[in-house]
Coordinates of C-alpha atoms and ligand atoms in Angstrom, one line a residue:
M1 CA 14.6 153.3 17.3
P2 CA 13.5 157.0 17.1
G3 CA 15.1 159.3 19.8
K4 CA 17.6 156.7 21.0
S5 CA 20.6 155.8 18.8
P6 CA 23.6 154.0 20.1
S7 CA 26.7 155.0 18.2
R8 CA 30.5 154.8 18.6
S9 CA 32.3 158.0 19.6
R10 CA 35.9 158.6 18.4
A11 CA 37.2 157.4 21.8
G12 CA 35.8 154.0 21.1
R13 CA 33.1 154.2 23.7
L14 CA 29.5 153.1 23.2
V15 CA 27.4 156.3 23.5
V16 CA 23.7 156.1 23.9
L17 CA 22.0 159.3 22.9
D18 CA 18.7 160.2 24.5
G19 CA 16.0 162.2 22.7
A20 CA 17.7 165.5 23.5
G21 CA 21.0 164.4 22.0
R22 CA 22.6 164.1 25.4
G23 CA 25.2 161.3 25.5
R24 CA 25.8 158.7 28.2
S25 CA 29.0 157.0 27.5
R26 CA 30.3 153.6 28.7
A27 CA 33.9 152.6 28.5
R28 CA 34.2 149.7 26.0
K29 CA 36.6 147.9 28.4
D30 CA 33.6 147.4 30.8
K31 CA 33.0 143.7 31.2
G32 CA 29.7 142.6 30.0
V33 CA 27.5 140.3 31.9
V34 CA 24.4 138.1 31.3
W35 CA 21.7 137.9 33.9
L36 CA 19.2 135.1 33.3
V37 CA 16.2 136.6 35.1
G38 CA 13.0 134.8 36.0
A39 CA 10.1 137.2 35.3
G40 CA 7.5 135.0 37.0
P41 CA 4.1 133.9 35.5
G42 CA 3.0 137.3 34.1
D43 CA 1.8 139.6 36.9
P44 CA 4.6 142.2 37.4
D45 CA 3.8 142.1 41.2
L46 CA 5.1 138.5 41.3
M47 CA 8.6 139.5 40.1
T48 CA 11.4 139.6 42.6
V49 CA 12.8 142.9 43.8
K50 CA 16.1 141.8 42.2
A51 CA 14.5 141.1 38.9
V52 CA 13.0 144.6 38.7
R53 CA 16.2 146.2 39.8
L54 CA 18.2 144.4 37.1
L55 CA 15.6 145.2 34.4
Q56 CA 15.8 148.9 35.3
G57 CA 19.6 148.9 35.0
A58 CA 20.0 146.7 31.9
D59 CA 21.6 148.0 28.7
V60 CA 19.7 145.3 26.7
V61 CA 16.7 143.1 27.6
V62 CA 16.3 140.0 25.5
H63 CA 12.8 138.6 26.0
D64 CA 10.2 136.2 24.5
R65 CA 7.1 137.2 22.7
L66 CA 4.8 136.2 25.5
T67 CA 6.4 138.6 28.0
P68 CA 3.6 140.9 29.1
Q69 CA 4.0 144.6 28.3
P70 CA 3.7 145.8 32.0
I71 CA 6.9 143.8 32.7
L72 CA 8.7 145.2 29.7
D73 CA 7.7 148.7 30.8
L74 CA 9.9 148.2 33.9
A75 CA 13.0 148.3 31.7
G76 CA 15.0 151.6 31.8
A77 CA 14.2 154.2 29.2
D78 CA 17.6 153.7 27.5
A79 CA 17.4 149.9 27.4
R80 CA 17.3 148.2 24.0
L81 CA 14.5 145.5 23.9
I82 CA 15.1 142.5 21.7
D83 CA 12.2 140.1 21.1
V84 CA 13.5 136.7 20.3
G85 CA 10.0 135.6 19.6
K86 CA 9.6 132.2 21.2
R87 CA 6.0 130.9 20.9
K88 CA 5.4 127.2 21.4
S89 CA 7.5 125.5 18.7
R90 CA 7.6 128.5 16.4
H91 CA 10.9 130.2 17.3
T92 CA 11.8 133.4 15.5
L93 CA 15.3 132.8 16.5
P94 CA 16.5 129.3 17.2
Q95 CA 18.0 128.5 20.6
E96 CA 21.6 128.6 19.2
G97 CA 20.9 132.0 17.8
I98 CA 19.7 133.2 21.2
N99 CA 22.8 131.8 22.8
E100 CA 25.0 133.6 20.3
L101 CA 23.1 136.8 20.7
L102 CA 23.5 136.8 24.5
V103 CA 27.2 136.1 24.2
G104 CA 27.8 138.7 21.5
L105 CA 26.0 141.4 23.4
A106 CA 28.0 140.7 26.6
L107 CA 31.3 140.6 24.7
Q108 CA 30.5 144.2 23.6
G109 CA 30.6 145.1 27.3
L110 CA 26.8 145.4 27.8
K111 CA 24.8 144.5 30.8
V112 CA 22.3 142.0 29.4
V113 CA 19.1 140.8 31.0
R114 CA 17.7 137.7 29.5
L115 CA 14.2 137.7 30.7
K116 CA 12.6 134.3 31.0
G117 CA 9.0 133.4 31.9
G118 CA 8.5 131.8 35.4
D119 CA 11.9 130.5 36.5
P120 CA 14.8 130.2 34.1
F121 CA 15.7 126.7 35.3
I122 CA 12.3 125.1 35.0
F123 CA 11.6 124.1 31.4
G124 CA 13.2 127.4 30.4
R125 CA 16.4 126.3 28.6
G126 CA 18.2 128.6 31.0
G127 CA 20.8 125.9 31.5
E128 CA 21.7 126.0 27.8
E129 CA 22.1 129.8 27.8
M130 CA 24.2 129.6 31.0
S131 CA 26.5 127.0 29.4
A132 CA 26.9 129.0 26.2
C133 CA 27.9 132.0 28.3
R134 CA 30.4 129.9 30.4
A135 CA 31.9 128.4 27.2
A136 CA 32.5 131.9 25.9
G137 CA 34.0 133.1 29.1
V138 CA 31.0 135.5 29.7
E139 CA 30.0 136.1 33.3
C140 CA 26.5 134.8 33.8
H141 CA 24.2 134.9 36.9
V142 CA 20.7 133.5 37.5
V143 CA 17.8 135.1 39.3
P144 CA 15.0 132.7 40.2
G145 CA 11.4 133.5 39.4
V146 CA 7.9 132.2 40.5
S147 CA 7.4 129.2 38.2
A148 CA 4.0 128.8 36.5
G149 CA 3.3 125.6 38.5
L150 CA 3.6 127.5 41.7
A151 CA 1.5 130.3 40.5
A152 CA -1.2 127.9 39.3
G153 CA -1.3 126.3 42.7
A154 CA -1.7 129.6 44.4
A155 CA -4.2 130.9 41.9
S156 CA -6.5 127.9 42.2
G157 CA -6.0 127.2 45.9
A158 CA -4.5 123.8 45.3
P159 CA -1.6 123.4 47.7
L160 CA 1.0 121.4 45.8
T161 CA 1.9 119.4 48.9
H162 CA -0.4 118.9 51.8
R163 CA -0.1 116.8 55.0
G164 CA -1.9 113.6 54.4
L165 CA -2.6 114.2 50.8
A166 CA 0.7 114.7 49.0
Q167 CA 4.2 114.1 50.3
S168 CA 5.8 115.1 47.0
V169 CA 5.3 117.1 43.9
T170 CA 6.8 116.4 40.5
F171 CA 7.1 119.0 37.7
V172 CA 6.8 117.3 34.3
T173 CA 6.7 118.5 30.7
G174 CA 3.8 117.3 28.6
H175 CA 5.8 118.3 25.5
A176 CA 6.1 115.3 23.2
A177 CA 9.5 115.3 21.5
S178 CA 8.8 112.2 19.4
G179 CA 5.9 109.8 18.9
G180 CA 3.3 112.3 20.1
E181 CA 3.7 111.3 23.7
P182 CA 5.9 112.6 26.5
D183 CA 8.6 110.2 27.7
L184 CA 7.7 109.9 31.4
D185 CA 7.9 107.3 34.1
W186 CA 4.1 106.6 34.2
A187 CA 4.3 103.9 37.0
S188 CA 6.0 106.3 39.4
L189 CA 3.8 109.3 38.5
A190 CA 0.6 107.2 38.9
R191 CA 1.2 106.6 42.7
V192 CA -1.3 108.1 45.1
N193 CA -0.5 110.8 47.6
Q194 CA 1.6 112.9 45.3
T195 CA 1.0 115.8 43.0
V196 CA 1.9 115.9 39.3
V197 CA 2.2 119.4 37.8
I198 CA 2.3 119.4 34.0
Y199 CA 3.7 122.2 31.9
M200 CA 3.1 122.4 28.2
G201 CA 0.5 119.6 28.4
L202 CA -2.6 121.0 26.7
S203 CA -2.1 119.1 23.4
T204 CA -1.1 115.9 25.1
A205 CA -3.5 116.0 28.0
G206 CA -5.6 113.1 26.7
R207 CA -2.5 110.8 26.3
I208 CA -1.1 111.8 29.7
A209 CA -4.4 111.0 31.4
T210 CA -4.7 107.6 29.5
R211 CA -1.1 106.6 30.5
L212 CA -1.7 107.6 34.2
I213 CA -5.0 105.7 34.3
E214 CA -3.4 102.6 32.6
A215 CA -0.6 102.8 35.2
G216 CA -3.2 102.7 38.0
R217 CA -4.3 106.2 38.8
A218 CA -8.1 106.3 39.3
P219 CA -10.0 108.3 36.7
S220 CA -11.8 110.1 39.6
T221 CA -8.5 111.6 40.7
P222 CA -9.1 115.4 41.1
A223 CA -7.3 117.7 38.7
V224 CA -7.1 121.5 38.2
V225 CA -6.3 123.4 35.1
V226 CA -5.1 127.0 35.3
E227 CA -4.7 129.0 32.1
S228 CA -2.7 132.3 32.1
A229 CA -2.1 132.1 35.8
S230 CA -1.7 135.6 37.4
L231 CA -2.8 137.5 34.3
P232 CA -6.0 139.5 33.9
H233 CA -7.5 136.8 31.7
E234 CA -6.6 133.9 34.1
R235 CA -9.0 130.9 33.9
R236 CA -9.2 128.1 36.4
L237 CA -11.3 124.9 36.2
A238 CA -11.7 121.9 38.3
T239 CA -12.0 118.5 36.7
T240 CA -10.8 114.9 37.1
L241 CA -8.1 112.8 35.4
G242 CA -10.8 110.9 33.5
R243 CA -12.2 114.2 32.1
L244 CA -9.0 116.0 31.6
E245 CA -8.9 115.9 27.8
E246 CA -12.4 117.3 27.3
S247 CA -11.9 119.9 30.0
V248 CA -8.9 121.5 28.3
A249 CA -10.5 121.3 24.8
G250 CA -11.3 125.0 24.6
L251 CA -8.1 126.3 26.0
D252 CA -5.2 127.6 24.0
G253 CA -2.7 128.2 26.8
P254 CA -0.4 128.8 28.4
A255 CA -1.8 126.4 31.0
I256 CA -0.7 124.2 33.9
L257 CA -2.4 121.0 34.8
I258 CA -2.3 119.8 38.4
V259 CA -3.2 116.2 39.0
G260 CA -3.6 114.7 42.5
E261 CA -5.6 114.5 45.7
V262 CA -4.7 118.2 46.5
A263 CA -6.7 119.4 43.6
A264 CA -9.8 118.6 45.6
L265 CA -8.9 121.5 47.9
A266 CA -8.9 124.0 45.0
D267 CA -11.5 126.8 44.9
V268 CA -11.7 127.7 41.3
E269 CA -14.5 130.2 41.8
H270 CA -12.3 132.2 44.1
Q271 CA -11.0 135.5 42.5
A272 CA -7.8 137.2 43.6
K273 CA -8.8 140.4 45.3
D274 CA -5.6 142.4 45.1
K275 CA -5.4 142.9 41.4
D276 CA -2.6 145.0 39.9
P277 CA -4.0 148.5 39.0
R278 CA -1.6 148.6 36.0
Q279 CA -3.4 145.6 34.5
H280 CA -6.9 146.4 35.6
G281 CA -7.3 150.1 35.2
D282 CA -6.5 152.2 38.3
E283 CA -9.8 152.7 40.0
R284 CA -8.1 154.9 42.7
K285 CA -7.7 157.6 40.0
H286 CA -11.4 158.1 40.0
A287 CA -11.9 157.9 43.8
Ligands
SAH1 N1 10.1 128.6 32.8 C1 8.7 128.6 32.8 C2 8.1 127.5 32.0 C3 8.3 127.7 30.5 S1 7.6 126.4 29.6 C4 8.2 128.6 34.3 O1 9.0 128.4 35.2 O2 7.0 128.9 34.5 C5 6.1 127.1 29.1 C6 4.9 126.5 29.8 O3 4.8 127.1 31.1 C7 3.6 126.8 29.2 O4 3.3 125.9 28.1 C8 2.7 126.6 30.3 O5 2.5 125.2 30.6 C9 3.5 127.2 31.5 N2 3.1 128.6 31.7 C10 3.9 129.7 31.6 N3 3.2 130.8 32.0 C11 2.0 130.4 32.5 C12 0.9 131.0 33.1 N4 0.9 132.4 33.3 N5 -0.1 130.3 33.4 C13 -0.2 129.0 33.2 N6 0.9 128.3 32.6 C14 1.9 129.0 32.3

C-alpha cells in the first residue's frame, strides 16, 4: 500500500506510517477486538451512527466484494481494507479462512471491523464468525444493520406487516443447499395473512412459487421484487406468485422477493426523493 506501511519498531510496537513518514504507535499489549458490523443494504445513509463511528476508528476493515465504495470510503485513512471477496457461491476466501483471519488480526492487538451487508445475523454467517472469536478467546461484539428485507419493504412501499393483511413475517433463504430446492416448511409458509420475505431466491424463484402454490397459496397472491434496494440502480417490480419466475428472469441480483397480501400496497413507480448526493452527483455544488 503506497504511503502507508505498517512495520514493527524495536520496542515491539506496531507502527503505522503515514505518507509523511510520521508514526502512530500502538502498544502490542493492546487487546484486539472484532466488531461484526451491519453495513445495511448499500446506501451509506442507512448505516447506524455506531457502524460509521467504528469504521472510522478501525485498524482493519474486513469486507465482502459487494460492499459499495461510498461505505468503504468512511473508513479512517490509516485503516487497512481487506476484501475477502464473497460473491454468491464464489468465495475468494472460504468461511474458515475468514474466521481465522479475524481471529489472527485481533490476536495482533488490532481493532477489527468485519463489515457485513445488511444485518450480520440475518443470513450473514455472523454467528459462525462470532463463535470462532469466542473459541479463540477474542472479544467480539455485534452491531445490527438494516437487513435487505426491511430495505426492500421500505423501497417498494410494501409494509411487511399490516393490520388485517399480515400478522407475521418470515425471512427465508431461497438458497438451495442440495437437490436444487430450498428446504422450507411450505405448508406453514403458504398460509394467508402472512408475509414471506425471500433472500437469495432469484435462481430458485420458480420452484419456490410452485411449492407455495402446491401447498395452497393462490397464484394471484401479490408479490414484489426489489433488486439492489437503496442503491442508485435499485429496481422494483410488482408481480404475482404465479408470475414470479418470469418476472425475475432478467435480474441478476442481489434481490429480495416479498410474497403476501401486503405486496398489493406496494407502489413500485415511487422514487425515493432524498437521494444521497455522494451516490448521485452533488447538485448543490452547481446551485
Ligand atoms: N445479511 C444480509 C443478507 C446476506 S444474504 C442482510 O441482512 O441483508 C445475501 C442476499 O441478501 C442477497 O442474495 C439478496 O437476496 C439480499 N440482498 C443483500 N443486499 C440487497 C439489496 N441491496 N437489495 C436487495 N437484496 C439484497
